[in-house]
Amino acid sequence: MKLIFVLLMLSSYAVLADDDSSSHSFKVNADDDISNPKTPGVVPVNNPLYAEECGACHFAYQPGLLPARSWQKLMLDLENHFGENAELEAEEQNALTAYMTKNAAEFSKYKRSVKIMNSLAKNKTPLRIIETPYMVKKHDELTPKMVVGNPEVKSLSYCNKCHTKAITGSYSEKDIVIPGYGNWED
Ligand code: HEC
Ligand code: HEC
């Protein structure tokens, strides 16, 4: 089962890989320790166009938070983006889709990406990170008052309101501060 999974990942990566893939340090190793402190969160955003365009209305979600199929679906309908028009020029749209696909959760060995993928059924293509089973479970102790009823948060989609190091790709429990409530303690 594990081997099949790895083979699937490798083959889908090969299809998506382009010319500069040799400089990419991507590697799938069944023995990788996903709790390795070097790869604890998700890969931080390193594409300035993405940070600017997709960080204009909310935190620029790291591509490692959703599978490629979700990003591709989302990018095909930016005109109707959660009630907003987030349309882009075709050239930018293509460049960003390529970046997001290449860095999507299934191609990452970072802990959170692996956990998100493991929680997600193959036939599901969520458009929201917060609807993936892993994320639902991780946030089930929050009360509506802390989130939607909290004027400083508004919705769970605003990750960086509580995860003070979200921009670095880290969602570690020790860095969670709920506005108006303080440090998160289990
Ligand atoms: C014009 C403003 C705007 C821009 C630009 C924008 N978004 Fe959004 N996005 C929104 C709104 C509004 C929501 C819904 C937030 C909520 O439910 O509270 C959203 C939600 C999302 C979500 C779902 C988050 C979750 O888990 O709930 C994703 C993923 C997303 N956007 C990705 C992107 C990407 C990728 C781009 C760049 C191509 C982008 N957005 C650009 C306004 C925008
Ligand atoms: C209202 C505050 C709040 C918002 C907004 C929020 N989170 Fe969280 N997040 C939490 C809390 C609280 C936990 C639970 C920590 C625990 O007890 O393990 C958590 C847990 C997590 C974890 C697991 C951390 C761990 O140590 O196990 C991840 C990953 C995560 N959130 C990512 C996100 C992402 C991505 C977003 C945005 C799409 C988001 N969160 C939005 C408060 C928030």
PDB file of C-alpha atoms and ligand atoms in Angstrom:
ATOM      1  CA  MET A   1       0.000   0.000   0.000  1.00  0.00           C
ATOM      2  CA  LYS A   2       2.737   2.397   1.027  1.00  0.00           C
ATOM      3  CA  LEU A   3       4.791   1.501  -2.009  1.00  0.00           C
ATOM      4  CA  ILE A   4       1.860   2.047  -4.343  1.00  0.00           C
ATOM      5  CA  PHE A   5       1.317   5.459  -2.829  1.00  0.00           C
ATOM      6  CA  VAL A   6       4.945   6.429  -3.322  1.00  0.00           C
ATOM      7  CA  LEU A   7       4.897   5.178  -6.899  1.00  0.00           C
ATOM      8  CA  LEU A   8       1.754   7.160  -7.585  1.00  0.00           C
ATOM      9  CA  MET A   9       3.339  10.279  -6.173  1.00  0.00           C
ATOM     10  CA  LEU A  10       6.478   9.761  -8.200  1.00  0.00           C
ATOM     11  CA  SER A  11       4.627   9.184 -11.426  1.00  0.00           C
ATOM     12  CA  SER A  12       2.371  12.187 -11.028  1.00  0.00           C
ATOM     13  CA  TYR A  13       5.376  14.306 -10.203  1.00  0.00           C
ATOM     14  CA  ALA A  14       7.177  13.140 -13.328  1.00  0.00           C
ATOM     15  CA  VAL A  15       4.204  14.229 -15.437  1.00  0.00           C
ATOM     16  CA  LEU A  16       4.246  17.690 -13.921  1.00  0.00           C
ATOM     17  CA  ALA A  17       7.982  18.144 -13.716  1.00  0.00           C
ATOM     18  CA  ASP A  18       9.472  20.645 -16.128  1.00  0.00           C
ATOM     19  CA  ASP A  19      12.968  21.515 -17.254  1.00  0.00           C
ATOM     20  CA  ASP A  20      14.229  23.026 -14.052  1.00  0.00           C
ATOM     21  CA  SER A  21      13.102  20.066 -11.970  1.00  0.00           C
ATOM     22  CA  SER A  22      16.703  18.938 -11.594  1.00  0.00           C
ATOM     23  CA  SER A  23      17.424  21.982  -9.429  1.00  0.00           C
ATOM     24  CA  HIS A  24      14.411  21.138  -7.298  1.00  0.00           C
ATOM     25  CA  SER A  25      15.298  19.204  -4.177  1.00  0.00           C
ATOM     26  CA  PHE A  26      12.102  17.167  -4.321  1.00  0.00           C
ATOM     27  CA  LYS A  27      12.492  13.610  -3.172  1.00  0.00           C
ATOM     28  CA  VAL A  28      10.056  11.024  -1.943  1.00  0.00           C
ATOM     29  CA  ASN A  29      11.401   8.597   0.545  1.00  0.00           C
ATOM     30  CA  ALA A  30       9.134   6.153   2.323  1.00  0.00           C
ATOM     31  CA  ASP A  31      11.344   6.435   5.409  1.00  0.00           C
ATOM     32  CA  ASP A  32      11.095  10.203   5.686  1.00  0.00           C
ATOM     33  CA  ASP A  33      10.287  11.226   9.200  1.00  0.00           C
ATOM     34  CA  ILE A  34       7.437  13.669   8.762  1.00  0.00           C
ATOM     35  CA  SER A  35       7.969  14.987  12.259  1.00  0.00           C
ATOM     36  CA  ASN A  36      11.507  15.972  11.320  1.00  0.00           C
ATOM     37  CA  PRO A  37      12.008  19.407  12.930  1.00  0.00           C
ATOM     38  CA  LYS A  38      13.519  20.641   9.677  1.00  0.00           C
ATOM     39  CA  THR A  39      10.246  20.152   7.825  1.00  0.00           C
ATOM     40  CA  PRO A  40       7.589  20.743  10.469  1.00  0.00           C
ATOM     41  CA  GLY A  41       5.072  23.003   8.758  1.00  0.00           C
ATOM     42  CA  VAL A  42       4.622  23.734   5.081  1.00  0.00           C
ATOM     43  CA  VAL A  43       7.052  25.225   2.555  1.00  0.00           C
ATOM     44  CA  PRO A  44       6.806  29.039   2.844  1.00  0.00           C
ATOM     45  CA  VAL A  45       5.628  31.057  -0.166  1.00  0.00           C
ATOM     46  CA  ASN A  46       8.629  32.017  -2.273  1.00  0.00           C
ATOM     47  CA  ASN A  47       6.912  33.483  -5.327  1.00  0.00           C
ATOM     48  CA  PRO A  48       6.549  37.304  -5.178  1.00  0.00           C
ATOM     49  CA  LEU A  49       3.724  37.391  -7.737  1.00  0.00           C
ATOM     50  CA  TYR A  50       1.757  34.858  -5.716  1.00  0.00           C
ATOM     51  CA  ALA A  51       2.421  36.709  -2.454  1.00  0.00           C
ATOM     52  CA  GLU A  52       1.162  39.933  -4.010  1.00  0.00           C
ATOM     53  CA  GLU A  53      -1.863  38.706  -5.981  1.00  0.00           C
ATOM     54  CA  CYS A  54      -3.079  36.028  -3.613  1.00  0.00           C
ATOM     55  CA  GLY A  55      -2.166  37.928  -0.470  1.00  0.00           C
ATOM     56  CA  ALA A  56      -4.193  41.032  -1.320  1.00  0.00           C
ATOM     57  CA  CYS A  57      -7.427  40.081   0.461  1.00  0.00           C
ATOM     58  CA  HIS A  58      -6.210  37.403   2.862  1.00  0.00           C
ATOM     59  CA  PHE A  59      -3.060  35.662   3.980  1.00  0.00           C
ATOM     60  CA  ALA A  60      -1.233  34.114   0.983  1.00  0.00           C
ATOM     61  CA  TYR A  61      -1.956  30.436   1.691  1.00  0.00           C
ATOM     62  CA  GLN A  62       1.032  28.181   1.077  1.00  0.00           C
ATOM     63  CA  PRO A  63       0.411  25.892  -1.934  1.00  0.00           C
ATOM     64  CA  GLY A  64       1.337  22.943   0.324  1.00  0.00           C
ATOM     65  CA  LEU A  65      -2.018  23.353   2.108  1.00  0.00           C
ATOM     66  CA  LEU A  66      -4.108  21.853  -0.727  1.00  0.00           C
ATOM     67  CA  PRO A  67      -3.641  19.253  -3.465  1.00  0.00           C
ATOM     68  CA  ALA A  68      -2.912  20.339  -7.038  1.00  0.00           C
ATOM     69  CA  ARG A  69      -6.424  19.384  -8.170  1.00  0.00           C
ATOM     70  CA  SER A  70      -7.903  21.905  -5.703  1.00  0.00           C
ATOM     71  CA  TRP A  71      -5.637  24.735  -6.822  1.00  0.00           C
ATOM     72  CA  GLN A  72      -6.352  24.015 -10.463  1.00  0.00           C
ATOM     73  CA  LYS A  73     -10.100  24.069  -9.894  1.00  0.00           C
ATOM     74  CA  LEU A  74      -9.874  27.273  -7.882  1.00  0.00           C
ATOM     75  CA  MET A  75      -7.754  28.998 -10.548  1.00  0.00           C
ATOM     76  CA  LEU A  76     -10.302  28.179 -13.253  1.00  0.00           C
ATOM     77  CA  ASP A  77     -12.969  30.340 -11.663  1.00  0.00           C
ATOM     78  CA  LEU A  78     -11.284  33.354 -10.118  1.00  0.00           C
ATOM     79  CA  GLU A  79     -14.120  35.541 -11.327  1.00  0.00           C
ATOM     80  CA  ASN A  80     -16.419  33.866  -8.810  1.00  0.00           C
ATOM     81  CA  HIS A  81     -14.006  33.524  -5.931  1.00  0.00           C
ATOM     82  CA  PHE A  82     -15.952  33.149  -2.662  1.00  0.00           C
ATOM     83  CA  GLY A  83     -18.169  36.082  -3.598  1.00  0.00           C
ATOM     84  CA  GLU A  84     -15.293  38.227  -4.891  1.00  0.00           C
ATOM     85  CA  ASN A  85     -13.831  38.817  -8.307  1.00  0.00           C
ATOM     86  CA  ALA A  86     -10.157  37.833  -8.155  1.00  0.00           C
ATOM     87  CA  GLU A  87      -9.633  37.596 -11.912  1.00  0.00           C
ATOM     88  CA  LEU A  88      -6.084  37.805 -13.290  1.00  0.00           C
ATOM     89  CA  GLU A  89      -4.475  38.324 -16.701  1.00  0.00           C
ATOM     90  CA  ALA A  90      -4.126  34.988 -18.506  1.00  0.00           C
ATOM     91  CA  GLU A  91      -0.340  35.107 -18.289  1.00  0.00           C
ATOM     92  CA  GLU A  92      -0.316  35.635 -14.531  1.00  0.00           C
ATOM     93  CA  GLN A  93      -3.004  33.039 -14.029  1.00  0.00           C
ATOM     94  CA  ASN A  94      -0.936  30.446 -15.890  1.00  0.00           C
ATOM     95  CA  ALA A  95       2.280  31.312 -14.073  1.00  0.00           C
ATOM     96  CA  LEU A  96       0.576  31.097 -10.683  1.00  0.00           C
ATOM     97  CA  THR A  97      -1.240  27.863 -11.504  1.00  0.00           C
ATOM     98  CA  ALA A  98       2.098  26.312 -12.462  1.00  0.00           C
ATOM     99  CA  TYR A  99       3.712  27.489  -9.211  1.00  0.00           C
ATOM    100  CA  MET A 100       0.830  26.229  -7.074  1.00  0.00           C
ATOM    101  CA  THR A 101       0.646  22.879  -8.852  1.00  0.00           C
ATOM    102  CA  LYS A 102       4.335  22.248  -8.470  1.00  0.00           C
ATOM    103  CA  ASN A 103       4.273  23.085  -4.762  1.00  0.00           C
ATOM    104  CA  ALA A 104       0.957  21.416  -3.960  1.00  0.00           C
ATOM    105  CA  ALA A 105       0.518  19.238  -0.883  1.00  0.00           C
ATOM    106  CA  GLU A 106       1.039  15.867  -2.580  1.00  0.00           C
ATOM    107  CA  PHE A 107       4.513  16.860  -3.778  1.00  0.00           C
ATOM    108  CA  SER A 108       5.720  17.998  -0.384  1.00  0.00           C
ATOM    109  CA  LYS A 109       7.171  15.962   2.436  1.00  0.00           C
ATOM    110  CA  TYR A 110       6.569  18.703   4.974  1.00  0.00           C
ATOM    111  CA  LYS A 111       4.554  17.489   7.944  1.00  0.00           C
ATOM    112  CA  ARG A 112       1.350  19.508   7.469  1.00  0.00           C
ATOM    113  CA  SER A 113       1.151  18.791   3.746  1.00  0.00           C
ATOM    114  CA  VAL A 114       1.546  15.072   4.352  1.00  0.00           C
ATOM    115  CA  LYS A 115      -1.136  15.112   7.048  1.00  0.00           C
ATOM    116  CA  ILE A 116      -3.577  17.056   4.898  1.00  0.00           C
ATOM    117  CA  MET A 117      -3.113  14.605   2.018  1.00  0.00           C
ATOM    118  CA  ASN A 118      -3.447  11.593   4.299  1.00  0.00           C
ATOM    119  CA  SER A 119      -6.769  12.919   5.593  1.00  0.00           C
ATOM    120  CA  LEU A 120      -8.250  13.622   2.177  1.00  0.00           C
ATOM    121  CA  ALA A 121     -10.211  11.091   0.133  1.00  0.00           C
ATOM    122  CA  LYS A 122      -8.943  10.767  -3.439  1.00  0.00           C
ATOM    123  CA  ASN A 123     -12.314  11.710  -4.909  1.00  0.00           C
ATOM    124  CA  LYS A 124     -12.541  14.985  -2.963  1.00  0.00           C
ATOM    125  CA  THR A 125     -11.419  18.323  -4.375  1.00  0.00           C
ATOM    126  CA  PRO A 126     -11.991  20.889  -1.630  1.00  0.00           C
ATOM    127  CA  LEU A 127     -11.703  24.564  -2.531  1.00  0.00           C
ATOM    128  CA  ARG A 128     -11.170  25.417   1.088  1.00  0.00           C
ATOM    129  CA  ILE A 129      -8.187  24.444   3.232  1.00  0.00           C
ATOM    130  CA  ILE A 130     -10.392  24.616   6.319  1.00  0.00           C
ATOM    131  CA  GLU A 131     -12.672  21.927   4.864  1.00  0.00           C
ATOM    132  CA  THR A 132      -9.974  19.265   4.625  1.00  0.00           C
ATOM    133  CA  PRO A 133     -10.581  16.633   7.345  1.00  0.00           C
ATOM    134  CA  TYR A 134      -7.206  17.278   8.986  1.00  0.00           C
ATOM    135  CA  MET A 135      -7.965  20.986   9.365  1.00  0.00           C
ATOM    136  CA  VAL A 136     -11.513  20.387  10.566  1.00  0.00           C
ATOM    137  CA  LYS A 137     -10.223  18.099  13.273  1.00  0.00           C
ATOM    138  CA  LYS A 138      -7.420  20.431  14.321  1.00  0.00           C
ATOM    139  CA  HIS A 139      -9.845  23.335  14.799  1.00  0.00           C
ATOM    140  CA  ASP A 140     -12.698  21.522  16.508  1.00  0.00           C
ATOM    141  CA  GLU A 141     -11.988  23.028  19.926  1.00  0.00           C
ATOM    142  CA  LEU A 142     -12.533  26.610  18.776  1.00  0.00           C
ATOM    143  CA  THR A 143     -15.876  28.180  19.657  1.00  0.00           C
ATOM    144  CA  PRO A 144     -17.837  30.385  17.208  1.00  0.00           C
ATOM    145  CA  LYS A 145     -17.207  33.304  19.576  1.00  0.00           C
ATOM    146  CA  MET A 146     -13.470  32.928  19.066  1.00  0.00           C
ATOM    147  CA  VAL A 147     -13.784  32.859  15.279  1.00  0.00           C
ATOM    148  CA  VAL A 148     -16.824  34.181  13.360  1.00  0.00           C
ATOM    149  CA  GLY A 149     -18.082  36.137  16.364  1.00  0.00           C
ATOM    150  CA  ASN A 150     -14.633  37.624  16.893  1.00  0.00           C
ATOM    151  CA  PRO A 151     -14.325  40.951  15.030  1.00  0.00           C
ATOM    152  CA  GLU A 152     -10.540  40.564  14.973  1.00  0.00           C
ATOM    153  CA  VAL A 153     -10.716  37.180  13.234  1.00  0.00           C
ATOM    154  CA  LYS A 154     -13.999  37.033  11.222  1.00  0.00           C
ATOM    155  CA  SER A 155     -13.483  33.534   9.830  1.00  0.00           C
ATOM    156  CA  LEU A 156     -11.199  30.539  10.072  1.00  0.00           C
ATOM    157  CA  SER A 157      -9.866  31.482   6.642  1.00  0.00           C
ATOM    158  CA  TYR A 158      -7.712  34.235   8.182  1.00  0.00           C
ATOM    159  CA  CYS A 159      -5.019  31.863   9.414  1.00  0.00           C
ATOM    160  CA  ASN A 160      -2.474  34.520  10.327  1.00  0.00           C
ATOM    161  CA  LYS A 161      -4.824  36.202  12.815  1.00  0.00           C
ATOM    162  CA  CYS A 162      -4.173  33.312  15.220  1.00  0.00           C
ATOM    163  CA  HIS A 163      -1.095  31.580  13.824  1.00  0.00           C
ATOM    164  CA  THR A 164       1.446  34.303  14.470  1.00  0.00           C
ATOM    165  CA  LYS A 165       4.182  32.569  12.437  1.00  0.00           C
ATOM    166  CA  ALA A 166       1.951  31.398   9.584  1.00  0.00           C
ATOM    167  CA  ILE A 167       3.924  33.399   7.048  1.00  0.00           C
ATOM    168  CA  THR A 168       7.021  31.306   7.798  1.00  0.00           C
ATOM    169  CA  GLY A 169       5.049  28.122   7.096  1.00  0.00           C
ATOM    170  CA  SER A 170       4.844  27.237  10.796  1.00  0.00           C
ATOM    171  CA  TYR A 171       1.517  26.488  12.496  1.00  0.00           C
ATOM    172  CA  SER A 172       3.025  25.250  15.713  1.00  0.00           C
ATOM    173  CA  GLU A 173       0.742  25.202  18.750  1.00  0.00           C
ATOM    174  CA  LYS A 174       3.086  27.346  20.814  1.00  0.00           C
ATOM    175  CA  ASP A 175       2.719  30.262  18.386  1.00  0.00           C
ATOM    176  CA  ILE A 176      -1.089  30.389  18.459  1.00  0.00           C
ATOM    177  CA  VAL A 177      -2.642  33.525  19.928  1.00  0.00           C
ATOM    178  CA  ILE A 178      -6.410  34.001  19.632  1.00  0.00           C
ATOM    179  CA  PRO A 179      -7.122  37.750  19.386  1.00  0.00           C
ATOM    180  CA  GLY A 180      -8.979  38.822  22.519  1.00  0.00           C
ATOM    181  CA  TYR A 181      -8.243  35.501  24.255  1.00  0.00           C
ATOM    182  CA  GLY A 182      -4.459  35.232  24.315  1.00  0.00           C
ATOM    183  CA  ASN A 183      -2.189  32.234  24.027  1.00  0.00           C
ATOM    184  CA  TRP A 184      -3.806  28.960  23.122  1.00  0.00           C
ATOM    185  CA  GLU A 185      -3.505  26.374  25.826  1.00  0.00           C
ATOM    186  CA  ASP A 186      -4.786  22.896  25.477  1.00  0.00           C
TER     187      ASP A 186
HETATM  188  C1  HEC B   1     -10.469  40.284  -4.180  1.00  0.00           C
HETATM  189  C2  HEC B   1     -10.071  39.590  -2.955  1.00  0.00           C
HETATM  190  C3  HEC B   1      -9.395  38.243  -3.130  1.00  0.00           C
HETATM  191  C4  HEC B   1      -8.287  37.922  -3.877  1.00  0.00           C
HETATM  192  C5  HEC B   1      -7.470  38.843  -4.789  1.00  0.00           C
HETATM  193  C6  HEC B   1      -8.027  36.512  -3.643  1.00  0.00           C
HETATM  194  N1  HEC B   1      -8.927  36.007  -2.744  1.00  0.00           N
HETATM  195 FE1  HEC B   1      -8.965  34.106  -2.025  1.00  0.00          FE
HETATM  196  N2  HEC B   1     -10.595  34.545  -0.897  1.00  0.00           N
HETATM  197  C7  HEC B   1     -11.234  35.783  -0.862  1.00  0.00           C
HETATM  198  C8  HEC B   1     -12.369  35.701   0.049  1.00  0.00           C
HETATM  199  C9  HEC B   1     -13.327  36.824   0.386  1.00  0.00           C
HETATM  200  C10 HEC B   1     -12.366  34.391   0.572  1.00  0.00           C
HETATM  201  C11 HEC B   1     -13.354  33.790   1.587  1.00  0.00           C
HETATM  202  C12 HEC B   1     -12.944  34.176   3.007  1.00  0.00           C
HETATM  203  C13 HEC B   1     -13.936  33.733   4.050  1.00  0.00           C
HETATM  204  O1  HEC B   1     -14.680  32.769   3.821  1.00  0.00           O
HETATM  205  O2  HEC B   1     -13.956  34.327   5.122  1.00  0.00           O
HETATM  206  C14 HEC B   1     -11.242  33.700  -0.061  1.00  0.00           C
HETATM  207  C15 HEC B   1     -10.906  32.389   0.205  1.00  0.00           C
HETATM  208  C16 HEC B   1      -9.869  31.709  -0.385  1.00  0.00           C
HETATM  209  C17 HEC B   1      -9.544  30.326  -0.111  1.00  0.00           C
HETATM  210  C18 HEC B   1     -10.248  29.404   0.869  1.00  0.00           C
HETATM  211  C19 HEC B   1      -9.579  29.516   2.255  1.00  0.00           C
HETATM  212  C20 HEC B   1     -10.254  28.631   3.268  1.00  0.00           C
HETATM  213  O3  HEC B   1      -9.733  27.549   3.558  1.00  0.00           O
HETATM  214  O4  HEC B   1     -11.325  29.032   3.755  1.00  0.00           O
HETATM  215  C21 HEC B   1      -8.468  29.996  -0.897  1.00  0.00           C
HETATM  216  C22 HEC B   1      -7.766  28.662  -0.953  1.00  0.00           C
HETATM  217  C23 HEC B   1      -8.126  31.198  -1.647  1.00  0.00           C
HETATM  218  N3  HEC B   1      -8.979  32.215  -1.296  1.00  0.00           N
HETATM  219  C24 HEC B   1      -7.076  31.265  -2.532  1.00  0.00           C
HETATM  220  C25 HEC B   1      -6.751  32.413  -3.266  1.00  0.00           C
HETATM  221  C26 HEC B   1      -5.728  32.450  -4.276  1.00  0.00           C
HETATM  222  C27 HEC B   1      -4.848  31.283  -4.666  1.00  0.00           C
HETATM  223  C28 HEC B   1      -5.697  33.719  -4.774  1.00  0.00           C
HETATM  224  C29 HEC B   1      -4.825  34.254  -5.879  1.00  0.00           C
HETATM  225  C30 HEC B   1      -5.007  33.670  -7.198  1.00  0.00           C
HETATM  226  C31 HEC B   1      -6.730  34.469  -4.069  1.00  0.00           C
HETATM  227  N4  HEC B   1      -7.347  33.643  -3.175  1.00  0.00           N
HETATM  228  C32 HEC B   1      -7.016  35.811  -4.271  1.00  0.00           C
HETATM  229  C33 HEC B   1     -10.852  36.901  -1.535  1.00  0.00           C
HETATM  230  C34 HEC B   1      -9.788  37.012  -2.409  1.00  0.00           C
HETATM  231  C1  HEC B   2      -9.301  31.561  15.407  1.00  0.00           C
HETATM  232  C2  HEC B   2      -7.903  31.184  15.387  1.00  0.00           C
HETATM  233  C3  HEC B   2      -7.390  30.294  14.280  1.00  0.00           C
HETATM  234  C4  HEC B   2      -7.493  30.487  12.917  1.00  0.00           C
HETATM  235  C5  HEC B   2      -8.114  31.663  12.189  1.00  0.00           C
HETATM  236  C6  HEC B   2      -6.826  29.368  12.290  1.00  0.00           C
HETATM  237  N1  HEC B   2      -6.357  28.503  13.247  1.00  0.00           N
HETATM  238 FE1  HEC B   2      -5.277  26.842  12.920  1.00  0.00          FE
HETATM  239  N2  HEC B   2      -5.360  26.394  14.888  1.00  0.00           N
HETATM  240  C7  HEC B   2      -5.943  27.162  15.865  1.00  0.00           C
HETATM  241  C8  HEC B   2      -6.003  26.410  17.107  1.00  0.00           C
HETATM  242  C9  HEC B   2      -6.562  26.895  18.431  1.00  0.00           C
HETATM  243  C10 HEC B   2      -5.446  25.140  16.832  1.00  0.00           C
HETATM  244  C11 HEC B   2      -5.339  23.931  17.777  1.00  0.00           C
HETATM  245  C12 HEC B   2      -4.007  23.776  18.392  1.00  0.00           C
HETATM  246  C13 HEC B   2      -3.994  22.503  19.208  1.00  0.00           C
HETATM  247  O1  HEC B   2      -4.629  22.476  20.246  1.00  0.00           O
HETATM  248  O2  HEC B   2      -3.385  21.536  18.753  1.00  0.00           O
HETATM  249  C14 HEC B   2      -5.025  25.182  15.433  1.00  0.00           C
HETATM  250  C15 HEC B   2      -4.360  24.153  14.807  1.00  0.00           C
HETATM  251  C16 HEC B   2      -3.842  24.234  13.526  1.00  0.00           C
HETATM  252  C17 HEC B   2      -2.910  23.291  12.960  1.00  0.00           C
HETATM  253  C18 HEC B   2      -2.297  22.100  13.677  1.00  0.00           C
HETATM  254  C19 HEC B   2      -1.258  22.620  14.655  1.00  0.00           C
HETATM  255  C20 HEC B   2      -0.730  21.579  15.604  1.00  0.00           C
HETATM  256  O3  HEC B   2       0.223  21.890  16.350  1.00  0.00           O
HETATM  257  O4  HEC B   2      -1.220  20.456  15.617  1.00  0.00           O
HETATM  258  C21 HEC B   2      -2.652  23.707  11.676  1.00  0.00           C
HETATM  259  C22 HEC B   2      -1.714  23.071  10.674  1.00  0.00           C
HETATM  260  C23 HEC B   2      -3.427  24.910  11.449  1.00  0.00           C
HETATM  261  N3  HEC B   2      -4.136  25.195  12.602  1.00  0.00           N
HETATM  262  C24 HEC B   2      -3.466  25.619  10.260  1.00  0.00           C
HETATM  263  C25 HEC B   2      -4.347  26.672  10.023  1.00  0.00           C
HETATM  264  C26 HEC B   2      -4.572  27.270   8.718  1.00  0.00           C
HETATM  265  C27 HEC B   2      -3.849  26.866   7.451  1.00  0.00           C
HETATM  266  C28 HEC B   2      -5.510  28.239   8.893  1.00  0.00           C
HETATM  267  C29 HEC B   2      -6.152  29.098   7.849  1.00  0.00           C
HETATM  268  C30 HEC B   2      -6.711  28.433   6.674  1.00  0.00           C
HETATM  269  C31 HEC B   2      -5.842  28.264  10.325  1.00  0.00           C
HETATM  270  N4  HEC B   2      -5.147  27.285  10.957  1.00  0.00           N
HETATM  271  C32 HEC B   2      -6.717  29.175  10.921  1.00  0.00           C
HETATM  272  C33 HEC B   2      -6.401  28.449  15.696  1.00  0.00           C
HETATM  273  C34 HEC B   2      -6.691  29.036  14.463  1.00  0.00           C
END
